mmCIF file of C-alpha atoms in Angstrom:
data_model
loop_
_atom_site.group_PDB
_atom_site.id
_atom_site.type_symbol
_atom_site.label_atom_id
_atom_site.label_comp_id
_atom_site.label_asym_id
_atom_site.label_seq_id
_atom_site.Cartn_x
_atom_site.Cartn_y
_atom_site.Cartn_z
ATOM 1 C CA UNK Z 1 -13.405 153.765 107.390
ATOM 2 C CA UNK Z 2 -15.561 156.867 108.971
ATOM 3 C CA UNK Z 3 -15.724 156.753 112.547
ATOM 4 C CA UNK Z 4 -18.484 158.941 114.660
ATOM 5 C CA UNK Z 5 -18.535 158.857 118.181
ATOM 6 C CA UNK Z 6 -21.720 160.347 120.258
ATOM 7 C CA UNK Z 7 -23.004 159.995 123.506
ATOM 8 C CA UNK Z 8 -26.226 158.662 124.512
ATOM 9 C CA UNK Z 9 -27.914 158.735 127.445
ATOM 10 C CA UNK Z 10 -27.819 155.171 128.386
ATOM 11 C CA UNK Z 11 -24.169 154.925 126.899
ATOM 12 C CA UNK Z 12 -21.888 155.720 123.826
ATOM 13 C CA UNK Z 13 -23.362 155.199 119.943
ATOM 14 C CA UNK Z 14 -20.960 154.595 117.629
ATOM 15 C CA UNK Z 15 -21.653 154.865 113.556
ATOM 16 C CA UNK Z 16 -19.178 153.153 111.630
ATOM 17 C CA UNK Z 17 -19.807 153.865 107.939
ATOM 18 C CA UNK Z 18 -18.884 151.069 105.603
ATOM 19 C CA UNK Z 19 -15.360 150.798 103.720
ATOM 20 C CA UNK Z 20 -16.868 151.707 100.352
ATOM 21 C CA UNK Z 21 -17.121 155.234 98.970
ATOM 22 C CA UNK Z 22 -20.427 156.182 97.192
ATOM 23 C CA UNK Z 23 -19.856 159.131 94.856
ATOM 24 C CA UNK Z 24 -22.711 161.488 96.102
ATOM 25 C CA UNK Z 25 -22.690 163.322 92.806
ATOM 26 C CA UNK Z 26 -23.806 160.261 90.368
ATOM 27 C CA UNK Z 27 -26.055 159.179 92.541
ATOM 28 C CA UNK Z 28 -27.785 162.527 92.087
ATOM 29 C CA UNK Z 29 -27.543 162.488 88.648
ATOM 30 C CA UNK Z 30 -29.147 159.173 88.226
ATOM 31 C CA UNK Z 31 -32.022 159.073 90.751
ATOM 32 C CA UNK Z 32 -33.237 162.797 90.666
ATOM 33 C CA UNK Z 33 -36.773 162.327 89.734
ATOM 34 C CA UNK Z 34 -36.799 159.010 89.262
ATOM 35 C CA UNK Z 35 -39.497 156.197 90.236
ATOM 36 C CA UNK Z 36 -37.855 154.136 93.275
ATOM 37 C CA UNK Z 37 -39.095 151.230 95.186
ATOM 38 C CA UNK Z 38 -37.357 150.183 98.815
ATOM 39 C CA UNK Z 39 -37.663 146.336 98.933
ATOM 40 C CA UNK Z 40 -36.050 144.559 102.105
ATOM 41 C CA UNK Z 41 -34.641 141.643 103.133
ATOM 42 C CA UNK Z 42 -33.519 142.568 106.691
ATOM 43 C CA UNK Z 43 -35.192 139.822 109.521
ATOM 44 C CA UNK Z 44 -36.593 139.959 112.597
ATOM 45 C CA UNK Z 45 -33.757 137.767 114.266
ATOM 46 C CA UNK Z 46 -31.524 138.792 117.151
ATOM 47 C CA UNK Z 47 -28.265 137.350 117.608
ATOM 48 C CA UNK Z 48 -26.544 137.131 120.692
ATOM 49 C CA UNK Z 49 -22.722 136.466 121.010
ATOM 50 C CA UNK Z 50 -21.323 136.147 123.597
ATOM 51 C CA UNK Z 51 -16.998 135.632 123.666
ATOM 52 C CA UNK Z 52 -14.655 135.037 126.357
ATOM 53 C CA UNK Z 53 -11.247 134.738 127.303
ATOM 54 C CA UNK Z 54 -10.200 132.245 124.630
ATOM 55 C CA UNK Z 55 -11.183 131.188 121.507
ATOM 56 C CA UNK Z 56 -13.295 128.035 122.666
ATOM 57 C CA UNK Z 57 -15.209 130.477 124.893
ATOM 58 C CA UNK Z 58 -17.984 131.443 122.800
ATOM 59 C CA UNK Z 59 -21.454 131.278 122.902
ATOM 60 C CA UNK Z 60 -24.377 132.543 120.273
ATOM 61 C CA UNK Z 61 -28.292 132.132 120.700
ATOM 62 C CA UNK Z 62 -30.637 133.226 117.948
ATOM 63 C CA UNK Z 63 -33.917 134.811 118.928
ATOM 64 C CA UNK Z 64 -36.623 135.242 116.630
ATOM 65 C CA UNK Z 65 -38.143 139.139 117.330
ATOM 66 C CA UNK Z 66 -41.148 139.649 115.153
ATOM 67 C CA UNK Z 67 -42.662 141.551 117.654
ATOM 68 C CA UNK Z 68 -39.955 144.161 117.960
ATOM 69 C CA UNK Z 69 -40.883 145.161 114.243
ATOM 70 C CA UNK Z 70 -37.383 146.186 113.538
ATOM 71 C CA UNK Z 71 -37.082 145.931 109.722
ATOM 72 C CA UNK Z 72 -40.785 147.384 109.685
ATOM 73 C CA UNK Z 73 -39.283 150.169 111.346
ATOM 74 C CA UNK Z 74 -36.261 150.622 109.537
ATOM 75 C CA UNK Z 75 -38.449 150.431 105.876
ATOM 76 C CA UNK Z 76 -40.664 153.395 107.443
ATOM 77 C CA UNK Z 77 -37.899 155.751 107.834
ATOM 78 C CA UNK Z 78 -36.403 155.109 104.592
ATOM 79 C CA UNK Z 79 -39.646 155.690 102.563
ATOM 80 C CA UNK Z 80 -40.101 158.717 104.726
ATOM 81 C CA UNK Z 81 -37.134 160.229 104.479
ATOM 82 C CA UNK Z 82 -36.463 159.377 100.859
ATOM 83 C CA UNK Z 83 -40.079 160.767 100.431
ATOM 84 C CA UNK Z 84 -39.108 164.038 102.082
ATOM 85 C CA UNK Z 85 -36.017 164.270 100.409
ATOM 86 C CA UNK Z 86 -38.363 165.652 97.297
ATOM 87 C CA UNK Z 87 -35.816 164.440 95.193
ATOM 88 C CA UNK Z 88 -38.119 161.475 93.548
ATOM 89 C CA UNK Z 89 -40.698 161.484 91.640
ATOM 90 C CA UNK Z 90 -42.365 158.585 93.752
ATOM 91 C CA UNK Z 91 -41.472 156.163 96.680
ATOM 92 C CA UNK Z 92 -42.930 152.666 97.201
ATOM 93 C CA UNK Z 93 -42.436 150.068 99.323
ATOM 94 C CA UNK Z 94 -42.213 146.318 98.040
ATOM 95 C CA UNK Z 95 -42.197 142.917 100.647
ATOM 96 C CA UNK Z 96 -40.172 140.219 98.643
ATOM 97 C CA UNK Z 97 -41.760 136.514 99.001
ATOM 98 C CA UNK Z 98 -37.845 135.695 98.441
ATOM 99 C CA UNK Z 99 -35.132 136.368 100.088
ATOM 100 C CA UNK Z 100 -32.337 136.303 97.426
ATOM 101 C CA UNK Z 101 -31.426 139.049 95.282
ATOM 102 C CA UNK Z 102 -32.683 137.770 91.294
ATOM 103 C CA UNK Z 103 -35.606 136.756 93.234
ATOM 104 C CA UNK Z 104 -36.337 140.504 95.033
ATOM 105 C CA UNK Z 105 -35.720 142.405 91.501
ATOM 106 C CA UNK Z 106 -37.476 139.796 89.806
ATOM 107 C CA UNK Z 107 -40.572 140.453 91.812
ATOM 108 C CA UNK Z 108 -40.376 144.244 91.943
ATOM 109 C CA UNK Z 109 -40.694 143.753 88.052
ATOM 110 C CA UNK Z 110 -39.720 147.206 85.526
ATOM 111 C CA UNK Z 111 -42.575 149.758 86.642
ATOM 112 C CA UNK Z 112 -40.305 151.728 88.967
ATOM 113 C CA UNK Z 113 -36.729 152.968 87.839
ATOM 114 C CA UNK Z 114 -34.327 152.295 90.752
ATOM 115 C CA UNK Z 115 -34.752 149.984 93.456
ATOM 116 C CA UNK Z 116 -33.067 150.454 96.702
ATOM 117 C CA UNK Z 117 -32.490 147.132 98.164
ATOM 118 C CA UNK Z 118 -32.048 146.867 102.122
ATOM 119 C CA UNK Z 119 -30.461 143.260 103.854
ATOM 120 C CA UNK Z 120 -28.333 142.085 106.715
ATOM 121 C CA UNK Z 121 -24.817 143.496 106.980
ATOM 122 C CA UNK Z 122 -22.214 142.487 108.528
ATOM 123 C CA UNK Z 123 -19.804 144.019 110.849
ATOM 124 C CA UNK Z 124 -16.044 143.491 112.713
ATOM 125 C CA UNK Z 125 -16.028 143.946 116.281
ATOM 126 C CA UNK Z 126 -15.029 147.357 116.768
ATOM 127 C CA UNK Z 127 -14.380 148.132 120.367
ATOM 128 C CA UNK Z 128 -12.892 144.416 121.447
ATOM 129 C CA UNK Z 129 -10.640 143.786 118.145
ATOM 130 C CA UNK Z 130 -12.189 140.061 118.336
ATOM 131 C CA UNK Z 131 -12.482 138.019 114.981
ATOM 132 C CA UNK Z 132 -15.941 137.745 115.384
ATOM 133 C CA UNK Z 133 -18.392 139.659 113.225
ATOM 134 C CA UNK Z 134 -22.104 141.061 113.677
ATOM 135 C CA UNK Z 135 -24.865 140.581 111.253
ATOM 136 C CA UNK Z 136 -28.325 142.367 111.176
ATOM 137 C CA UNK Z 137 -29.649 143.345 114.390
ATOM 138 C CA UNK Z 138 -28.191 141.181 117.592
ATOM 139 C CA UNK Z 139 -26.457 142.231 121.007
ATOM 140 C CA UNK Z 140 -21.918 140.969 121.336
ATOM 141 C CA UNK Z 141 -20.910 140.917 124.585
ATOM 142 C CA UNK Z 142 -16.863 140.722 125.660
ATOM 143 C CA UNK Z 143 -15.708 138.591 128.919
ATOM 144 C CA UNK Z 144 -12.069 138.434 129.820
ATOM 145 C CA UNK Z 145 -10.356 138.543 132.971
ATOM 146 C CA UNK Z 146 -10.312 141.987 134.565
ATOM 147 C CA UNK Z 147 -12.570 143.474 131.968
ATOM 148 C CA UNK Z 148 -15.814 145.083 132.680
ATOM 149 C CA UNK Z 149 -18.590 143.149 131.052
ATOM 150 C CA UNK Z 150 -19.983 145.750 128.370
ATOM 151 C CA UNK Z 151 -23.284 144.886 125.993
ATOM 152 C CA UNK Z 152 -23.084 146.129 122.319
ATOM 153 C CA UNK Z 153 -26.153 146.049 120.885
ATOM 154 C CA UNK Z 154 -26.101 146.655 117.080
ATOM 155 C CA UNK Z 155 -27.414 147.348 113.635
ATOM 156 C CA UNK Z 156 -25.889 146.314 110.752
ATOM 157 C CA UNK Z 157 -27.548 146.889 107.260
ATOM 158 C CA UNK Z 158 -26.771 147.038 103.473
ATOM 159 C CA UNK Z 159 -27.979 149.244 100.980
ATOM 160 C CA UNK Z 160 -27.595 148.433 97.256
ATOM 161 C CA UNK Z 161 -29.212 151.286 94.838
ATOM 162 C CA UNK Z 162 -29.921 149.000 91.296
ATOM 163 C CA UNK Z 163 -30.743 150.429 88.310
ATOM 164 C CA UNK Z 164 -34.018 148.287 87.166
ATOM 165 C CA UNK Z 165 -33.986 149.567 83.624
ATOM 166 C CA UNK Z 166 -30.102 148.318 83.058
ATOM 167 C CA UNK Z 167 -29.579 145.874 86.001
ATOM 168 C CA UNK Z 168 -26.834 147.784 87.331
ATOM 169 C CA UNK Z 169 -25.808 148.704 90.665
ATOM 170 C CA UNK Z 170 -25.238 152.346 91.044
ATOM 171 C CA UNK Z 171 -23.976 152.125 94.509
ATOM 172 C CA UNK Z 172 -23.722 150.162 97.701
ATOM 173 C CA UNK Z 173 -22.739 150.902 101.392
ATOM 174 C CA UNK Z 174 -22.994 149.035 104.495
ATOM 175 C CA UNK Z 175 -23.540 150.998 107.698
ATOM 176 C CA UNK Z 176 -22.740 149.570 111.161
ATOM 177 C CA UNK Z 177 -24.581 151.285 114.251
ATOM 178 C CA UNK Z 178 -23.638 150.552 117.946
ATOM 179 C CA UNK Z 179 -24.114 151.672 121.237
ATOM 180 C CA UNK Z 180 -21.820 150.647 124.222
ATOM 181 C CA UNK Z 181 -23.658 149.868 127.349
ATOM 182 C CA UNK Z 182 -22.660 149.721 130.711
ATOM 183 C CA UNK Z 183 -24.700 146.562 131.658
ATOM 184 C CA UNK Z 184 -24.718 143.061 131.319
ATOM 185 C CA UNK Z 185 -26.893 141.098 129.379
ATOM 186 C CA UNK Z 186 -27.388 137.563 131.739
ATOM 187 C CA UNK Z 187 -25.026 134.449 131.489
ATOM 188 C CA UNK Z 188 -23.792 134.041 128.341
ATOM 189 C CA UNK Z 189 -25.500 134.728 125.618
ATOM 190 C CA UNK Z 190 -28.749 135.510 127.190
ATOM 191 C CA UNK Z 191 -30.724 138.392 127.874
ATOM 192 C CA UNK Z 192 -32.439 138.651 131.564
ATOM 193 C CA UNK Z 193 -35.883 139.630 131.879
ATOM 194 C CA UNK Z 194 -35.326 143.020 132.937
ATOM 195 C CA UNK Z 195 -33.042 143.798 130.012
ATOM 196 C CA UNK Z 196 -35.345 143.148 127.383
ATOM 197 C CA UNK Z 197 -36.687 146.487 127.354
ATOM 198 C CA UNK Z 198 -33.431 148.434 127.244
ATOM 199 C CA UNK Z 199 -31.989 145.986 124.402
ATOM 200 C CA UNK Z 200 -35.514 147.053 122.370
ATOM 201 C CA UNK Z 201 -35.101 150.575 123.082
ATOM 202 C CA UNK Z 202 -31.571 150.451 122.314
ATOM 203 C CA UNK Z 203 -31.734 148.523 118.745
ATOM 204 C CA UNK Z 204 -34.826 150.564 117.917
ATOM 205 C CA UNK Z 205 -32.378 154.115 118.219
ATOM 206 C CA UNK Z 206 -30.091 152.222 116.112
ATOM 207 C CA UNK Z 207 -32.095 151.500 113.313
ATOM 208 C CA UNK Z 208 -33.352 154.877 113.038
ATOM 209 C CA UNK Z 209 -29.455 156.148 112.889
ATOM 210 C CA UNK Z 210 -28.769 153.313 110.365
ATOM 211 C CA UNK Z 211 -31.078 154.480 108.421
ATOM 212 C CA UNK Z 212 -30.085 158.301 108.923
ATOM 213 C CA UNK Z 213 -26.372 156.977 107.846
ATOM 214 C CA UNK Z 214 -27.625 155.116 104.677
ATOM 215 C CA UNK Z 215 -29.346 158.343 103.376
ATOM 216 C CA UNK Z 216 -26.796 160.511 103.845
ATOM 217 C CA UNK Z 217 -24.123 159.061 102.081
ATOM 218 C CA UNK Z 218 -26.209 158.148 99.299
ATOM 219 C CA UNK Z 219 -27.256 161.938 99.513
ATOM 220 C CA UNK Z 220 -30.743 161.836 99.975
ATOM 221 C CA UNK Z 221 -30.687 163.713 103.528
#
């Protein structure tokens, strides 16, 4: 597994690519000028875990984040950047009515060539060494004794490029963005009022580098 480390000024990013290797090279050779639609599954939920000393010490709260427009966000800079790539012959966007794969292809239909299908990942904990994992968007936090409480917010998405004309997948790759930061979130799994802010600002960076991360390995960037 790649690991990136960078600095950020409200704390440290990390990009951890996925375990899979995508061979740059075909992937080239079967999308260059191709028709390609982006279709996503990824939600507006936020999950917050929160784990601490022992196993029986952990709490999760789902919050529902329309308003944060974070898949919007992340289709935007895909069709853009795919878009300025100039390696397609045409981008478009699709919004699935389901959320299961037949059901996306199925209603993407065979006008466009490749589709390049976007949905929650999921993630190991990878500055704690916990057994818990992170899916989509959402915020871990770590509480043990004599450990400085740390948030994590994070962004975890998949990317699967199908061929529409033969119904297979050319290549898939889940990238996992997070940034350590040096505050607490509230009690548990929580987020205090005057934290909402930062976690927005900090998930909205980290679905613009997810998306950065998906590209490049694919090749596109």
């Amino acid at each position: 597994m790649r690991r990136r480390l960078f600095w950020s000024f409200l704390g440290i990013t990390l990009l951890l690519g996925g375990c899979a290797t995508v061979d740059t090279a075909a992937v080239k050779s079967r999308t260059d000028g191709k028709k390609l639609v982006v279709a996503s599954t990824v939600d507006n939920k936020l999950t917050l875990l929160w784990v601490g000393t022992t196993a029986f010490n952990i709490e999760q709260q789902v919050l529902d984040k329309p308003e944060w427009a974070l898949p919007e966000t992340l289709v935007q800079h895909v069709v853009k950047k795919l878009q300025a790539s100039g390696r397609l012959s045409e981008v478009t966007r699709s919004t699935p009515a389901s959320g299961e794969r037949s059901g996306v292809l199925q209603s993407i239909g065979k006008g466009p060539d490749l589709a390049l299908l976007l949905t929650n990942g999921v993630a190991p904990d990878p500055l704690y060494q916990t057994n818990q994992v992170m899916r989509g968007f959402g915020v871990f936090q770590r509480s043990a004794l004599g450990m400085k409480l740390n948030s994590l917010p994070h962004a975890a998405i998949k990317a699967e490029l199908v061929d529409l004309k033969s119904g297979e997948t050319i290549a898939t790759y889940t990238t996992s963005s997070f940034e350590l930061q040096k505050y607490s979130l509230g009690a548990g799994a929580a987020i205090d009022a005057d934290k909402v802010e930062m976690v927005q600002q900090s998930l909205t960076r980290l679905t613009d580098q997810a998306s950065n991360e998906l590209l490049k390995t694919f090749g596109f960037q």
